[in-house]
């Protein structure tokens, strides 16, 4: 990945403003109405200078951004027909009001991959990038795949869960050890040797495609297969029809 900015929009009850997101594979940064936000996920963006007052243009939220809609486009490589193509992942995230104990009262994510003249959509109310990208990968033509950390041979999620974005553990510095992981116990034993956490849409020079089955699929299994879900993909949506 080049680290180029991701153009997008921020919308709330005060209106809409154009924004850009900067990402380095681990952290996110953006500026909204003159306020700088930073965090490791889109549902954990907090003001860099601390909590904002009521006059700052944001509803008091106990810290992180909420009660708004975020839209942005991510350039993402897709491998197909013997080479890597540049595609665009359009993202739409609705964040509800902050709850007293943390989190938000609703959180809806929808992703659309624009690739080779077609639009490949996730479901309309996804809760995290792992499952949304799984749906998209299943809908891609045979032989095509997302060349990103979500489909890398050296990435896995903690058994406790994945979160919305950016909680994918990278094991590029312990490749052989990770290839031997077959389940929860082996992953936990290796966990503290991870290289850090990465964003699902990122990619580095160590990328290798995750095996479709058998050894090397770690704890989370093959990608796009997700445990307990049917692998049968719906038909893609034509770009013209998607508007």
Tab-separated table of C-alpha atoms in Angstrom:
chain	number	residue	atom	x	y	z
A	1	UNK	CA	0.000	0.000	0.000
A	2	UNK	CA	1.145	3.553	-0.672
A	3	UNK	CA	-0.470	5.224	2.310
A	4	UNK	CA	-2.335	7.671	0.041
A	5	UNK	CA	-5.225	9.588	1.678
A	6	UNK	CA	-8.733	8.177	1.514
A	7	UNK	CA	-11.282	10.806	0.381
A	8	UNK	CA	-14.674	10.806	2.036
A	9	UNK	CA	-17.503	12.603	3.823
A	10	UNK	CA	-18.584	13.185	7.394
A	11	UNK	CA	-22.315	13.729	8.041
A	12	UNK	CA	-24.249	14.561	11.191
A	13	UNK	CA	-27.157	16.772	12.252
A	14	UNK	CA	-25.081	19.880	11.531
A	15	UNK	CA	-24.595	18.903	7.858
A	16	UNK	CA	-21.956	17.270	5.684
A	17	UNK	CA	-18.295	18.121	5.152
A	18	UNK	CA	-15.632	16.597	2.912
A	19	UNK	CA	-12.824	14.837	4.780
A	20	UNK	CA	-9.795	12.677	4.105
A	21	UNK	CA	-8.528	9.758	6.162
A	22	UNK	CA	-4.825	9.031	6.537
A	23	UNK	CA	-3.821	5.455	7.341
A	24	UNK	CA	-0.473	3.788	7.953
A	25	UNK	CA	-1.683	0.212	8.362
A	26	UNK	CA	-2.271	0.598	12.095
A	27	UNK	CA	-3.665	4.062	12.902
A	28	UNK	CA	-6.291	6.354	11.347
A	29	UNK	CA	-6.234	10.142	11.283
A	30	UNK	CA	-8.687	12.738	9.993
A	31	UNK	CA	-9.690	16.382	10.480
A	32	UNK	CA	-13.360	17.322	10.800
A	33	UNK	CA	-14.446	20.957	11.066
A	34	UNK	CA	-10.979	21.935	12.201
A	35	UNK	CA	-10.717	19.199	14.837
A	36	UNK	CA	-8.072	16.460	14.480
A	37	UNK	CA	-9.188	12.909	15.272
A	38	UNK	CA	-7.064	9.789	15.620
A	39	UNK	CA	-7.647	6.138	16.533
A	40	UNK	CA	-7.056	2.521	15.585
A	41	UNK	CA	-10.588	2.018	14.226
A	42	UNK	CA	-13.389	4.094	12.713
A	43	UNK	CA	-15.495	3.560	15.837
A	44	UNK	CA	-12.631	4.698	18.084
A	45	UNK	CA	-11.675	8.083	16.584
A	46	UNK	CA	-10.962	10.525	19.410
A	47	UNK	CA	-9.992	14.208	19.364
A	48	UNK	CA	-6.208	14.531	19.503
A	49	UNK	CA	-6.491	17.570	21.780
A	50	UNK	CA	-8.932	15.883	24.168
A	51	UNK	CA	-12.743	16.063	24.611
A	52	UNK	CA	-14.456	18.877	22.699
A	53	UNK	CA	-16.805	21.430	24.192
A	54	UNK	CA	-20.442	21.755	23.113
A	55	UNK	CA	-19.489	24.633	20.813
A	56	UNK	CA	-17.036	22.599	18.743
A	57	UNK	CA	-19.713	21.352	16.340
A	58	UNK	CA	-19.921	17.828	17.772
A	59	UNK	CA	-22.377	16.368	20.226
A	60	UNK	CA	-20.730	15.393	23.558
A	61	UNK	CA	-19.833	11.738	23.125
A	62	UNK	CA	-17.598	10.746	25.988
A	63	UNK	CA	-14.526	10.851	23.790
A	64	UNK	CA	-14.812	9.085	20.465
A	65	UNK	CA	-16.747	10.117	17.366
A	66	UNK	CA	-20.348	8.853	17.187
A	67	UNK	CA	-23.911	9.746	16.124
A	68	UNK	CA	-22.780	10.337	12.549
A	69	UNK	CA	-22.244	8.790	9.122
A	70	UNK	CA	-18.804	8.279	7.596
A	71	UNK	CA	-18.179	7.599	3.914
A	72	UNK	CA	-14.797	7.013	2.308
A	73	UNK	CA	-13.005	5.231	-0.566
A	74	UNK	CA	-9.998	2.955	-0.108
A	75	UNK	CA	-7.751	1.987	-3.036
A	76	UNK	CA	-7.195	-1.750	-2.760
A	77	UNK	CA	-5.293	-4.210	-4.980
A	78	UNK	CA	-7.115	-7.182	-6.494
A	79	UNK	CA	-5.268	-10.051	-8.150
A	80	UNK	CA	-6.890	-11.433	-11.296
A	81	UNK	CA	-5.843	-12.732	-14.706
A	82	UNK	CA	-2.198	-13.076	-13.729
A	83	UNK	CA	-1.634	-9.538	-12.468
A	84	UNK	CA	-2.538	-7.081	-9.725
A	85	UNK	CA	-5.276	-4.552	-10.539
A	86	UNK	CA	-6.188	-1.352	-8.728
A	87	UNK	CA	-9.734	-1.407	-7.357
A	88	UNK	CA	-11.702	0.893	-5.062
A	89	UNK	CA	-13.479	-0.127	-1.884
A	90	UNK	CA	-16.335	2.294	-1.072
A	91	UNK	CA	-17.263	2.278	2.600
A	92	UNK	CA	-20.363	3.543	4.422
A	93	UNK	CA	-20.471	3.427	8.229
A	94	UNK	CA	-23.313	4.584	10.475
A	95	UNK	CA	-22.363	5.167	14.107
A	96	UNK	CA	-25.167	5.587	16.634
A	97	UNK	CA	-25.178	7.465	19.920
A	98	UNK	CA	-22.651	6.579	22.600
A	99	UNK	CA	-23.961	4.241	25.319
A	100	UNK	CA	-23.177	4.891	29.012
A	101	UNK	CA	-21.062	1.750	29.302
A	102	UNK	CA	-19.170	2.310	26.044
A	103	UNK	CA	-19.908	1.372	22.447
A	104	UNK	CA	-22.782	2.740	20.362
A	105	UNK	CA	-26.466	1.862	20.210
A	106	UNK	CA	-26.183	0.798	16.566
A	107	UNK	CA	-23.398	0.367	14.067
A	108	UNK	CA	-24.003	-0.475	10.411
A	109	UNK	CA	-21.288	-1.027	7.831
A	110	UNK	CA	-21.713	-1.488	4.084
A	111	UNK	CA	-18.846	-2.043	1.623
A	112	UNK	CA	-18.807	-2.044	-2.188
A	113	UNK	CA	-15.783	-3.104	-4.236
A	114	UNK	CA	-15.581	-1.434	-7.661
A	115	UNK	CA	-13.480	-3.688	-9.859
A	116	UNK	CA	-13.262	-4.346	-13.580
A	117	UNK	CA	-16.554	-2.635	-14.412
A	118	UNK	CA	-18.649	-4.306	-11.716
A	119	UNK	CA	-19.652	-3.534	-8.132
A	120	UNK	CA	-19.372	-6.303	-5.547
A	121	UNK	CA	-21.390	-5.500	-2.441
A	122	UNK	CA	-21.379	-6.742	1.130
A	123	UNK	CA	-24.602	-7.045	3.076
A	124	UNK	CA	-26.220	-3.738	4.043
A	125	UNK	CA	-25.856	-4.013	7.825
A	126	UNK	CA	-22.494	-5.639	8.495
A	127	UNK	CA	-20.841	-5.121	11.881
A	128	UNK	CA	-17.161	-5.503	10.936
A	129	UNK	CA	-14.750	-5.538	8.005
A	130	UNK	CA	-13.929	-9.237	8.432
A	131	UNK	CA	-17.409	-10.429	7.496
A	132	UNK	CA	-18.097	-7.659	4.964
A	133	UNK	CA	-14.895	-8.452	3.044
A	134	UNK	CA	-15.681	-12.161	3.282
A	135	UNK	CA	-18.963	-11.572	1.445
A	136	UNK	CA	-17.214	-9.498	-1.217
A	137	UNK	CA	-14.469	-12.078	-1.741
A	138	UNK	CA	-17.097	-14.781	-2.289
A	139	UNK	CA	-18.713	-12.665	-4.987
A	140	UNK	CA	-15.552	-12.028	-6.982
A	141	UNK	CA	-14.946	-13.978	-10.208
A	142	UNK	CA	-13.137	-17.299	-9.916
A	143	UNK	CA	-9.406	-16.793	-9.466
A	144	UNK	CA	-9.685	-13.174	-8.315
A	145	UNK	CA	-8.850	-12.231	-4.745
A	146	UNK	CA	-8.250	-9.232	-2.508
A	147	UNK	CA	-4.512	-8.751	-2.153
A	148	UNK	CA	-4.699	-7.339	1.360
A	149	UNK	CA	-4.022	-8.299	4.963
A	150	UNK	CA	-7.480	-9.872	5.351
A	151	UNK	CA	-6.491	-12.552	2.833
A	152	UNK	CA	-2.837	-12.886	3.899
A	153	UNK	CA	-1.351	-16.193	5.027
A	154	UNK	CA	0.127	-14.600	8.158
A	155	UNK	CA	-2.851	-12.843	9.757
A	156	UNK	CA	-5.383	-13.958	12.345
A	157	UNK	CA	-7.904	-12.684	14.877
A	158	UNK	CA	-7.871	-13.244	18.604
A	159	UNK	CA	-10.436	-15.879	19.675
A	160	UNK	CA	-12.233	-13.157	21.664
A	161	UNK	CA	-13.341	-11.434	18.431
A	162	UNK	CA	-12.312	-9.086	15.635
A	163	UNK	CA	-13.837	-5.670	16.369
A	164	UNK	CA	-14.890	-3.325	13.560
A	165	UNK	CA	-11.515	-2.630	11.946
A	166	UNK	CA	-7.792	-2.849	12.553
A	167	UNK	CA	-7.655	-5.720	15.067
A	168	UNK	CA	-6.069	-8.226	12.678
A	169	UNK	CA	-2.861	-9.642	14.182
A	170	UNK	CA	0.160	-9.985	11.891
A	171	UNK	CA	2.634	-12.877	12.194
A	172	UNK	CA	4.982	-11.994	9.329
A	173	UNK	CA	8.031	-12.279	11.618
A	174	UNK	CA	7.048	-15.772	12.787
A	175	UNK	CA	5.834	-17.240	9.506
A	176	UNK	CA	6.879	-20.844	10.078
A	177	UNK	CA	5.481	-20.873	13.608
A	178	UNK	CA	2.176	-19.444	12.413
A	179	UNK	CA	1.889	-21.994	9.604
A	180	UNK	CA	1.890	-24.669	12.331
A	181	UNK	CA	-1.115	-23.118	14.120
A	182	UNK	CA	-4.133	-25.409	13.898
A	183	UNK	CA	-6.461	-23.964	16.493
A	184	UNK	CA	-7.089	-21.732	19.479
A	185	UNK	CA	-4.436	-23.195	21.789
A	186	UNK	CA	-1.585	-22.835	19.290
A	187	UNK	CA	-2.647	-19.290	18.402
A	188	UNK	CA	-2.737	-18.187	22.049
A	189	UNK	CA	0.743	-19.655	22.589
A	190	UNK	CA	2.060	-17.622	19.644
A	191	UNK	CA	0.015	-14.471	20.316
A	192	UNK	CA	2.674	-12.467	22.174
A	193	UNK	CA	5.108	-12.967	19.273
A	194	UNK	CA	2.861	-11.172	16.778
A	195	UNK	CA	4.349	-8.260	14.813
A	196	UNK	CA	1.442	-6.025	15.821
A	197	UNK	CA	-2.047	-5.304	14.539
A	198	UNK	CA	-2.857	-4.324	10.958
A	199	UNK	CA	-5.814	-2.936	9.048
A	200	UNK	CA	-7.714	-5.478	6.960
A	201	UNK	CA	-7.320	-3.383	3.793
A	202	UNK	CA	-3.547	-2.927	4.165
A	203	UNK	CA	-0.807	-5.024	2.511
A	204	UNK	CA	2.973	-5.237	2.760
A	205	UNK	CA	5.850	-6.847	0.888
A	206	UNK	CA	5.475	-10.064	2.946
A	207	UNK	CA	1.984	-10.753	1.581
A	208	UNK	CA	1.214	-14.350	0.637
A	209	UNK	CA	-2.242	-15.569	-0.206
A	210	UNK	CA	-3.937	-17.524	2.554
A	211	UNK	CA	-4.340	-21.254	1.785
A	212	UNK	CA	-7.830	-22.290	0.735
A	213	UNK	CA	-7.786	-25.298	3.049
A	214	UNK	CA	-5.598	-27.542	5.151
A	215	UNK	CA	-2.348	-26.557	6.937
A	216	UNK	CA	-1.603	-22.874	7.228
A	217	UNK	CA	-5.173	-21.646	7.734
A	218	UNK	CA	-4.528	-20.840	11.397
A	219	UNK	CA	-7.291	-20.326	13.923
A	220	UNK	CA	-9.722	-18.265	11.823
A	221	UNK	CA	-9.549	-20.699	8.923
A	222	UNK	CA	-9.331	-20.105	5.204
A	223	UNK	CA	-10.396	-16.849	3.618
A	224	UNK	CA	-13.144	-16.275	2.552
A	225	UNK	CA	-14.580	-19.208	4.468
A	226	UNK	CA	-16.008	-18.159	7.839
A	227	UNK	CA	-17.048	-20.859	10.271
A	228	UNK	CA	-20.741	-21.586	10.309
A	229	UNK	CA	-21.544	-19.651	7.139
A	230	UNK	CA	-22.557	-20.936	3.737
A	231	UNK	CA	-19.898	-20.458	1.015
A	232	UNK	CA	-22.506	-19.961	-1.726
A	233	UNK	CA	-22.074	-16.443	-3.206
A	234	UNK	CA	-24.856	-14.299	-4.681
A	235	UNK	CA	-24.457	-12.709	-8.099
A	236	UNK	CA	-22.410	-9.475	-8.447
A	237	UNK	CA	-24.135	-6.183	-9.205
A	238	UNK	CA	-23.300	-4.486	-12.496
A	239	UNK	CA	-21.600	-1.135	-12.056
A	240	UNK	CA	-24.192	0.652	-14.166
A	241	UNK	CA	-27.048	-0.716	-12.081
A	242	UNK	CA	-25.277	0.284	-8.869
A	243	UNK	CA	-25.312	3.899	-9.921
